[in-house]
């Protein structure tokens, strides 16, 4: 077999504020044949995720930024094209962390085989993959909601938010989702069965929120941070539990120096309302995968957990699609579907 010409999307510039198309560059190179103990994987599905903005730099994150010229990292679903590895056969489907490129070489470390008969392959990047795991870990390891309490989820129609909201509902919480736009609010109430949902982009957001939270909130699963956290602060009940999963509203904007410092105000609220607030990163919790799958895979198979995927077509579409995450144009787990090799026309 001829070696494939590998197309990659690399970081061209560190974004100032939100990422833009010129922060990315397409490059091509020929991959060497896999050596002893190596496999060649061909990516078929590439996950696009908010934290990838943080890896581009100029934002705070638990992970260091990547270098200019480095391919954008992240999870993919791939098929094994060539194998010199005893554990992987040609045709096996695997999850990789090979990022925004068409092919990659691997020594097998970090490759996770997928049972292609159990669920659609794309589920391994969302509800049964890292975003589902994030929702499960945030809820089960960092929160202990009391029965019947009010549980608020931000970015609730998204990949993490929609799963955490449904898992909380299954735990007997009164769940209120916050999302941008009437269609996402309808989805949360009518299709996911949340108790209420609020459109933060609507002019009457404040009134909607007041109606949805007549007794305040007991638990917050926050994916947004920034202005959303400020708006929710007055609703925190005594002994409220908060998990900070993400702060997408702040990813391009680490905080202007001339903004008034709200931290003392927050600390006062935490003290007098006995609030517990915790942050976490998925990267510390991959050992929870078996427990997560044992819990969530049957719920998905039984239709008790629903999920939405938003596919974009082709490798070329990735940079523009990625930007949709930051203004809410994505509607569900954002995944790029790559064409089959014959239509890629990229063999050297
Ligand atoms: P997602 O929710 O499917 O997509 C992102 C959504 O965020 C958008 O659809 C948009 O929804 C909302 N959003 C974007 N910019 C916003 C802004 N300025 N203000 C308010 N809402 C905004 O993405 P996801 O993969 O599930 O990630 C959700 C969050 O979880 C992110 O913050 C991500 O970084 C975090 N996360 C954390 C971990 C961890 O280890 N702690 C792991 C994975 C993900 P609307 O249309 O509703 O505005």
CSV table of C-alpha atoms and ligand atoms in Angstrom, one decimal:
chain,number,residue,atom,x,y,z
A,1,UNK,CA,0.0,0.0,0.0
A,2,UNK,CA,1.2,3.5,-0.8
A,3,UNK,CA,1.8,5.8,2.1
A,4,UNK,CA,-1.0,8.2,2.6
A,5,UNK,CA,-0.5,11.9,2.3
A,6,UNK,CA,-1.5,13.1,5.7
A,7,UNK,CA,-3.4,16.4,6.0
A,8,UNK,CA,-3.3,18.2,9.3
A,9,UNK,CA,-4.7,21.3,10.7
A,10,UNK,CA,-2.1,23.1,12.8
A,11,UNK,CA,-2.1,26.1,15.1
A,12,UNK,CA,-1.0,29.1,12.9
A,13,UNK,CA,-1.4,31.9,15.5
A,14,UNK,CA,-2.4,32.3,19.1
A,15,UNK,CA,-5.9,33.8,19.1
A,16,UNK,CA,-6.6,37.1,20.8
A,17,UNK,CA,-10.1,36.7,22.2
A,18,UNK,CA,-12.2,34.3,20.2
A,19,UNK,CA,-10.5,32.0,17.8
A,20,UNK,CA,-10.7,32.8,14.1
A,21,UNK,CA,-10.1,31.0,10.8
A,22,UNK,CA,-6.7,32.5,10.3
A,23,UNK,CA,-5.5,31.0,13.6
A,24,UNK,CA,-5.4,27.6,11.7
A,25,UNK,CA,-3.4,26.3,8.8
A,26,UNK,CA,-3.7,23.2,6.6
A,27,UNK,CA,-0.5,21.3,6.0
A,28,UNK,CA,0.3,18.0,4.3
A,29,UNK,CA,3.1,15.5,4.8
A,30,UNK,CA,3.8,11.9,4.0
A,31,UNK,CA,3.6,9.5,6.9
A,32,UNK,CA,6.3,6.8,7.1
A,33,UNK,CA,5.1,3.2,7.1
A,34,UNK,CA,4.3,1.9,10.6
A,35,UNK,CA,7.3,0.4,12.3
A,36,UNK,CA,7.5,-2.7,14.6
A,37,UNK,CA,4.7,-2.5,17.2
A,38,UNK,CA,3.0,0.4,15.5
A,39,UNK,CA,-0.4,0.8,13.7
A,40,UNK,CA,-1.5,3.3,11.1
A,41,UNK,CA,-4.9,4.7,11.9
A,42,UNK,CA,-7.2,6.6,9.6
A,43,UNK,CA,-9.5,9.1,11.3
A,44,UNK,CA,-13.2,8.8,10.3
A,45,UNK,CA,-14.7,11.1,12.9
A,46,UNK,CA,-13.0,14.0,14.6
A,47,UNK,CA,-14.3,15.5,17.8
A,48,UNK,CA,-14.5,19.3,18.1
A,49,UNK,CA,-14.5,20.5,21.7
A,50,UNK,CA,-14.5,23.9,23.5
A,51,UNK,CA,-11.3,23.1,25.5
A,52,UNK,CA,-9.3,23.0,22.3
A,53,UNK,CA,-9.6,26.8,22.3
A,54,UNK,CA,-7.7,26.8,25.6
A,55,UNK,CA,-5.0,24.6,24.1
A,56,UNK,CA,-4.4,27.4,21.5
A,57,UNK,CA,-3.1,29.7,24.3
A,58,UNK,CA,-3.9,33.0,25.9
A,59,UNK,CA,-6.5,31.4,28.1
A,60,UNK,CA,-6.2,29.7,31.5
A,61,UNK,CA,-6.4,25.9,31.5
A,62,UNK,CA,-5.0,23.0,33.5
A,63,UNK,CA,-3.2,22.0,30.3
A,64,UNK,CA,-0.3,23.9,28.8
A,65,UNK,CA,-1.0,25.4,25.3
A,66,UNK,CA,0.3,23.6,22.2
A,67,UNK,CA,3.1,25.1,20.1
A,68,UNK,CA,2.5,27.1,17.0
A,69,UNK,CA,2.8,24.6,14.0
A,70,UNK,CA,1.5,21.7,16.1
A,71,UNK,CA,-1.6,19.8,15.0
A,72,UNK,CA,-4.7,20.5,17.0
A,73,UNK,CA,-5.0,17.7,19.5
A,74,UNK,CA,-8.2,15.9,20.5
A,75,UNK,CA,-10.2,12.7,20.4
A,76,UNK,CA,-11.1,10.9,17.2
A,77,UNK,CA,-12.7,7.7,16.0
A,78,UNK,CA,-10.4,5.9,13.6
A,79,UNK,CA,-10.1,2.6,11.7
A,80,UNK,CA,-6.9,0.6,11.8
A,81,UNK,CA,-5.4,0.7,8.2
A,82,UNK,CA,-2.2,-1.2,8.8
A,83,UNK,CA,-1.1,-3.1,11.9
A,84,UNK,CA,2.2,-4.4,13.3
A,85,UNK,CA,0.6,-4.6,16.7
A,86,UNK,CA,-0.6,-7.8,18.3
A,87,UNK,CA,-3.6,-6.1,19.9
A,88,UNK,CA,-5.0,-4.4,16.8
A,89,UNK,CA,-6.2,-5.9,13.5
A,90,UNK,CA,-6.8,-4.1,10.2
A,91,UNK,CA,-10.5,-2.8,10.3
A,92,UNK,CA,-10.7,-2.5,14.1
A,93,UNK,CA,-12.4,0.8,15.2
A,94,UNK,CA,-10.7,2.7,17.9
A,95,UNK,CA,-10.8,6.0,19.8
A,96,UNK,CA,-7.6,7.9,19.5
A,97,UNK,CA,-6.3,11.2,20.7
A,98,UNK,CA,-4.6,12.0,17.4
A,99,UNK,CA,-6.4,15.3,16.8
A,100,UNK,CA,-7.2,17.2,13.7
A,101,UNK,CA,-5.4,15.1,11.1
A,102,UNK,CA,-6.5,12.4,8.6
A,103,UNK,CA,-4.0,9.7,9.6
A,104,UNK,CA,-1.7,9.0,12.5
A,105,UNK,CA,0.9,6.4,13.6
A,106,UNK,CA,0.4,4.9,17.1
A,107,UNK,CA,2.2,2.4,19.3
A,108,UNK,CA,-1.2,1.5,20.7
A,109,UNK,CA,-0.9,3.6,23.9
A,110,UNK,CA,-4.2,5.3,24.6
A,111,UNK,CA,-6.0,3.5,21.7
A,112,UNK,CA,-9.3,2.2,22.9
A,113,UNK,CA,-11.2,-0.4,20.9
A,114,UNK,CA,-14.9,0.3,20.2
A,115,UNK,CA,-17.6,-2.3,19.9
A,116,UNK,CA,-19.1,-1.2,16.6
A,117,UNK,CA,-22.2,-3.3,17.3
A,118,UNK,CA,-23.1,-1.7,20.7
A,119,UNK,CA,-23.8,1.8,19.5
A,120,UNK,CA,-23.1,4.1,16.6
A,121,UNK,CA,-19.3,4.8,16.4
A,122,UNK,CA,-19.9,8.5,17.0
A,123,UNK,CA,-21.3,7.8,20.5
A,124,UNK,CA,-17.7,7.0,21.5
A,125,UNK,CA,-16.9,10.8,21.1
A,126,UNK,CA,-20.0,12.0,23.0
A,127,UNK,CA,-22.5,10.3,25.2
A,128,UNK,CA,-20.3,7.2,25.7
A,129,UNK,CA,-17.1,9.1,25.3
A,130,UNK,CA,-15.3,12.0,26.9
A,131,UNK,CA,-18.2,14.4,27.1
A,132,UNK,CA,-20.6,11.8,28.7
A,133,UNK,CA,-17.8,10.8,31.1
A,134,UNK,CA,-17.4,14.5,32.0
A,135,UNK,CA,-21.1,14.8,32.8
A,136,UNK,CA,-21.0,11.6,34.8
A,137,UNK,CA,-17.8,12.4,36.8
A,138,UNK,CA,-19.0,16.0,37.6
A,139,UNK,CA,-22.3,14.7,38.9
A,140,UNK,CA,-21.2,11.5,40.7
A,141,UNK,CA,-17.8,12.5,42.0
A,142,UNK,CA,-18.2,16.2,42.7
A,143,UNK,CA,-21.8,16.7,43.7
A,144,UNK,CA,-24.1,15.0,46.1
A,145,UNK,CA,-27.5,16.5,45.4
A,146,UNK,CA,-30.2,16.1,48.0
A,147,UNK,CA,-33.4,14.5,46.8
A,148,UNK,CA,-35.9,16.9,45.4
A,149,UNK,CA,-33.5,19.8,45.2
A,150,UNK,CA,-33.3,22.2,42.3
A,151,UNK,CA,-30.5,21.4,39.9
A,152,UNK,CA,-29.4,23.9,37.3
A,153,UNK,CA,-27.3,23.1,34.3
A,154,UNK,CA,-25.8,25.8,32.0
A,155,UNK,CA,-25.1,25.1,28.3
A,156,UNK,CA,-27.7,22.5,29.0
A,157,UNK,CA,-28.5,21.6,25.4
A,158,UNK,CA,-24.8,20.8,24.7
A,159,UNK,CA,-22.9,17.6,24.8
A,160,UNK,CA,-21.9,17.6,28.5
A,161,UNK,CA,-24.9,19.7,29.7
A,162,UNK,CA,-27.6,17.5,28.2
A,163,UNK,CA,-26.2,14.4,29.7
A,164,UNK,CA,-25.6,15.9,33.2
A,165,UNK,CA,-29.2,17.3,33.1
A,166,UNK,CA,-30.7,13.9,32.3
A,167,UNK,CA,-28.5,12.1,34.8
A,168,UNK,CA,-29.6,14.6,37.5
A,169,UNK,CA,-33.3,14.1,36.5
A,170,UNK,CA,-32.8,10.3,36.9
A,171,UNK,CA,-31.5,11.0,40.5
A,172,UNK,CA,-34.8,12.7,41.3
A,173,UNK,CA,-33.7,16.3,41.0
A,174,UNK,CA,-35.9,19.2,39.7
A,175,UNK,CA,-33.8,20.1,36.8
A,176,UNK,CA,-33.7,23.5,35.1
A,177,UNK,CA,-31.6,23.9,32.0
A,178,UNK,CA,-30.2,27.2,30.6
A,179,UNK,CA,-29.4,27.4,26.9
A,180,UNK,CA,-29.4,29.9,24.1
A,181,UNK,CA,-32.4,30.1,21.8
A,182,UNK,CA,-36.0,29.0,21.8
A,183,UNK,CA,-35.4,25.8,19.9
A,184,UNK,CA,-32.8,24.6,22.5
A,185,UNK,CA,-35.2,25.4,25.3
A,186,UNK,CA,-38.0,23.5,23.5
A,187,UNK,CA,-35.6,20.5,23.1
A,188,UNK,CA,-34.7,20.5,26.8
A,189,UNK,CA,-38.3,20.6,27.9
A,190,UNK,CA,-40.1,18.5,25.3
A,191,UNK,CA,-37.5,16.0,24.3
A,192,UNK,CA,-35.3,15.6,27.3
A,193,UNK,CA,-38.2,16.1,29.8
A,194,UNK,CA,-36.5,18.7,32.0
A,195,UNK,CA,-38.7,20.4,34.5
A,196,UNK,CA,-38.0,23.8,33.1
A,197,UNK,CA,-35.6,25.6,30.7
A,198,UNK,CA,-34.6,29.2,30.2
A,199,UNK,CA,-33.3,31.1,27.2
A,200,UNK,CA,-30.5,33.3,28.2
A,201,UNK,CA,-30.5,35.0,24.8
A,202,UNK,CA,-34.1,36.2,25.2
A,203,UNK,CA,-34.7,39.8,26.3
A,204,UNK,CA,-36.8,38.6,29.3
A,205,UNK,CA,-34.1,36.1,30.5
A,206,UNK,CA,-34.1,37.6,34.0
A,207,UNK,CA,-37.9,37.1,34.3
A,208,UNK,CA,-37.7,33.6,32.9
A,209,UNK,CA,-35.0,32.7,35.4
A,210,UNK,CA,-37.0,34.1,38.3
A,211,UNK,CA,-40.0,32.1,37.2
A,212,UNK,CA,-37.9,28.9,36.8
A,213,UNK,CA,-36.2,29.2,40.2
A,214,UNK,CA,-38.9,30.3,42.7
A,215,UNK,CA,-37.0,28.6,45.5
A,216,UNK,CA,-33.5,29.3,44.3
A,217,UNK,CA,-31.0,26.6,43.3
A,218,UNK,CA,-29.4,23.9,45.4
A,219,UNK,CA,-27.0,22.5,42.8
A,220,UNK,CA,-25.3,24.1,39.9
A,221,UNK,CA,-23.5,22.2,37.1
A,222,UNK,CA,-21.8,25.1,35.4
A,223,UNK,CA,-20.4,24.9,31.8
A,224,UNK,CA,-20.4,28.6,31.1
A,225,UNK,CA,-18.9,30.8,33.9
A,226,UNK,CA,-18.5,34.5,33.5
A,227,UNK,CA,-21.8,36.5,33.2
A,228,UNK,CA,-23.8,33.4,33.8
A,229,UNK,CA,-22.3,32.7,37.1
A,230,UNK,CA,-22.9,36.3,38.2
A,231,UNK,CA,-26.6,36.1,37.1
A,232,UNK,CA,-27.1,32.9,39.0
A,233,UNK,CA,-25.3,34.0,42.2
A,234,UNK,CA,-28.5,35.6,43.9
A,235,UNK,CA,-30.2,32.2,43.5
A,236,UNK,CA,-27.6,30.1,45.4
A,237,UNK,CA,-29.4,28.6,48.4
A,238,UNK,CA,-27.8,27.9,51.7
A,239,UNK,CA,-25.6,24.8,51.4
A,240,UNK,CA,-25.7,25.0,47.6
A,241,UNK,CA,-23.2,22.8,45.8
A,242,UNK,CA,-21.5,24.0,42.7
A,243,UNK,CA,-19.3,22.2,40.2
A,244,UNK,CA,-17.4,24.2,37.7
A,245,UNK,CA,-17.1,22.0,34.7
A,246,UNK,CA,-16.3,24.7,32.1
A,247,UNK,CA,-16.2,28.5,31.7
A,248,UNK,CA,-16.8,28.7,27.9
A,249,UNK,CA,-17.9,32.3,28.2
A,250,UNK,CA,-14.4,33.2,29.3
A,251,UNK,CA,-12.2,31.0,27.1
A,252,UNK,CA,-11.0,33.8,24.9
A,253,UNK,CA,-11.1,36.3,27.6
A,254,UNK,CA,-9.1,35.6,30.8
A,255,UNK,CA,-10.4,38.8,32.5
A,256,UNK,CA,-9.9,42.4,31.7
A,257,UNK,CA,-7.7,44.1,34.2
A,258,UNK,CA,-10.1,47.1,34.6
A,259,UNK,CA,-13.0,44.9,35.5
A,260,UNK,CA,-14.1,45.4,39.1
A,261,UNK,CA,-12.8,42.5,41.3
A,262,UNK,CA,-15.9,40.5,42.2
A,263,UNK,CA,-14.1,37.8,44.2
A,264,UNK,CA,-14.6,39.4,47.7
A,265,UNK,CA,-18.3,39.6,47.0
A,266,UNK,CA,-18.3,36.0,45.9
A,267,UNK,CA,-16.4,34.8,48.9
A,268,UNK,CA,-18.9,36.5,51.2
A,269,UNK,CA,-21.7,34.7,49.4
A,270,UNK,CA,-19.9,31.4,49.8
A,271,UNK,CA,-19.3,32.0,53.5
A,272,UNK,CA,-22.7,33.2,54.6
A,273,UNK,CA,-24.6,30.7,52.4
A,274,UNK,CA,-22.2,27.8,53.3
A,275,UNK,CA,-21.6,27.0,49.7
A,276,UNK,CA,-19.3,24.3,48.4
A,277,UNK,CA,-17.7,25.0,45.0
A,278,UNK,CA,-15.4,22.5,43.2
A,279,UNK,CA,-13.7,22.3,39.9
A,280,UNK,CA,-12.5,19.2,38.1
A,281,UNK,CA,-10.8,18.1,34.9
A,282,UNK,CA,-11.7,15.0,33.0
A,283,UNK,CA,-8.0,14.2,32.5
A,284,UNK,CA,-7.8,13.1,36.1
A,285,UNK,CA,-10.7,10.7,35.8
A,286,UNK,CA,-10.1,8.2,33.0
A,287,UNK,CA,-10.0,5.4,35.6
A,288,UNK,CA,-13.8,6.0,36.0
A,289,UNK,CA,-14.5,4.8,32.4
A,290,UNK,CA,-15.6,1.3,33.4
A,291,UNK,CA,-18.0,2.5,36.1
A,292,UNK,CA,-19.3,5.3,33.8
A,293,UNK,CA,-20.0,2.8,30.9
A,294,UNK,CA,-21.5,0.3,33.2
A,295,UNK,CA,-23.9,3.0,34.4
A,296,UNK,CA,-24.6,5.0,31.3
A,297,UNK,CA,-24.4,2.6,28.4
A,298,UNK,CA,-27.6,0.6,29.5
A,299,UNK,CA,-29.4,3.9,30.0
A,300,UNK,CA,-28.5,5.0,26.5
A,301,UNK,CA,-29.5,1.6,25.1
A,302,UNK,CA,-32.9,1.8,26.9
A,303,UNK,CA,-33.5,5.3,25.6
A,304,UNK,CA,-33.5,6.8,29.1
A,305,UNK,CA,-30.6,9.0,28.2
A,306,UNK,CA,-31.0,10.8,24.8
A,307,UNK,CA,-28.3,12.6,22.9
A,308,UNK,CA,-27.9,14.8,19.9
A,309,UNK,CA,-25.0,14.9,17.5
A,310,UNK,CA,-24.2,17.7,15.1
A,311,UNK,CA,-22.1,16.4,12.1
A,312,UNK,CA,-20.2,18.5,9.7
A,313,UNK,CA,-18.8,17.0,6.5
A,314,UNK,CA,-15.2,16.8,5.5
A,315,UNK,CA,-11.8,17.7,6.9
A,316,UNK,CA,-11.9,21.1,5.3
A,317,UNK,CA,-15.0,22.1,7.3
A,318,UNK,CA,-13.3,21.7,10.7
A,319,UNK,CA,-12.0,25.2,11.5
A,320,UNK,CA,-15.2,27.0,10.6
A,321,UNK,CA,-17.3,24.3,12.4
A,322,UNK,CA,-15.1,24.6,15.5
A,323,UNK,CA,-15.9,28.4,15.8
A,324,UNK,CA,-19.7,27.5,16.1
A,325,UNK,CA,-19.0,26.1,19.6
A,326,UNK,CA,-18.5,29.7,20.8
A,327,UNK,CA,-21.7,31.3,19.7
A,328,UNK,CA,-24.0,28.3,20.1
A,329,UNK,CA,-24.5,27.4,16.4
A,330,UNK,CA,-23.6,23.8,17.3
A,331,UNK,CA,-26.6,21.8,18.2
A,332,UNK,CA,-25.3,18.7,20.1
A,333,UNK,CA,-22.0,17.0,20.1
A,334,UNK,CA,-20.0,18.6,17.3
A,335,UNK,CA,-18.2,16.0,15.1
A,336,UNK,CA,-16.5,16.2,11.7
A,337,UNK,CA,-17.2,13.2,9.4
A,338,UNK,CA,-14.2,12.5,7.1
A,339,UNK,CA,-14.7,11.1,3.6
A,340,UNK,CA,-13.6,7.7,2.6
A,341,UNK,CA,-10.0,7.5,1.3
A,342,UNK,CA,-11.0,7.1,-2.4
A,343,UNK,CA,-12.7,10.5,-2.3
A,344,UNK,CA,-9.8,12.1,-0.4
A,345,UNK,CA,-7.5,11.6,-3.3
A,346,UNK,CA,-4.5,12.0,-1.1
A,347,UNK,CA,-2.3,9.0,-1.6
A,348,UNK,CA,1.3,9.8,-2.5
B,1,LIG,P1,-21.3,22.1,24.0
B,1,LIG,O1,-22.1,22.5,25.2
B,1,LIG,O2,-21.9,21.0,23.1
B,1,LIG,O3,-21.1,23.4,23.1
B,1,LIG,C1,-20.8,24.6,23.6
B,1,LIG,C2,-22.0,25.4,24.0
B,1,LIG,O4,-21.7,26.4,24.9
B,1,LIG,C3,-22.6,26.1,22.8
B,1,LIG,O5,-23.5,25.3,22.0
B,1,LIG,C4,-23.3,27.3,23.5
B,1,LIG,O6,-24.7,26.8,23.8
B,1,LIG,C5,-22.6,27.5,24.8
B,1,LIG,N1,-21.8,28.7,24.8
B,1,LIG,C6,-20.8,29.0,24.0
B,1,LIG,N2,-20.3,30.2,24.2
B,1,LIG,C7,-21.1,30.7,25.2
B,1,LIG,C8,-21.1,32.0,25.9
B,1,LIG,N3,-20.3,33.0,25.6
B,1,LIG,N4,-22.1,32.1,26.8
B,1,LIG,C9,-23.0,31.2,27.1
B,1,LIG,N5,-23.0,30.0,26.5
B,1,LIG,C10,-22.1,29.8,25.6
B,1,LIG,O7,-19.8,21.8,24.4
B,1,LIG,P2,-19.4,20.6,25.4
B,1,LIG,O8,-18.3,19.9,24.8
B,1,LIG,O9,-20.5,19.9,26.0
B,1,LIG,O10,-18.7,21.5,26.6
B,1,LIG,C11,-19.5,22.2,27.6
B,1,LIG,C12,-18.6,22.8,28.6
B,1,LIG,O11,-18.0,21.7,29.3
B,1,LIG,C13,-17.5,23.6,28.1
B,1,LIG,O12,-17.3,24.7,29.0
B,1,LIG,C14,-16.3,22.7,28.2
B,1,LIG,O13,-15.0,23.3,28.2
B,1,LIG,C15,-16.6,21.9,29.4
B,1,LIG,N6,-15.9,20.7,29.5
B,1,LIG,C16,-15.1,20.5,30.7
B,1,LIG,C17,-14.5,19.3,30.8
B,1,LIG,C18,-13.7,19.1,32.1
B,1,LIG,O14,-12.8,18.2,32.2
B,1,LIG,N7,-13.9,19.9,33.2
B,1,LIG,C19,-14.5,18.3,29.9
B,1,LIG,C20,-15.3,18.5,28.7
B,1,LIG,C21,-16.0,19.7,28.6
B,1,LIG,P3,-25.9,27.9,23.8
B,1,LIG,O15,-26.5,27.8,22.4
B,1,LIG,O16,-26.8,27.4,24.9
B,1,LIG,O17,-25.3,29.2,24.1
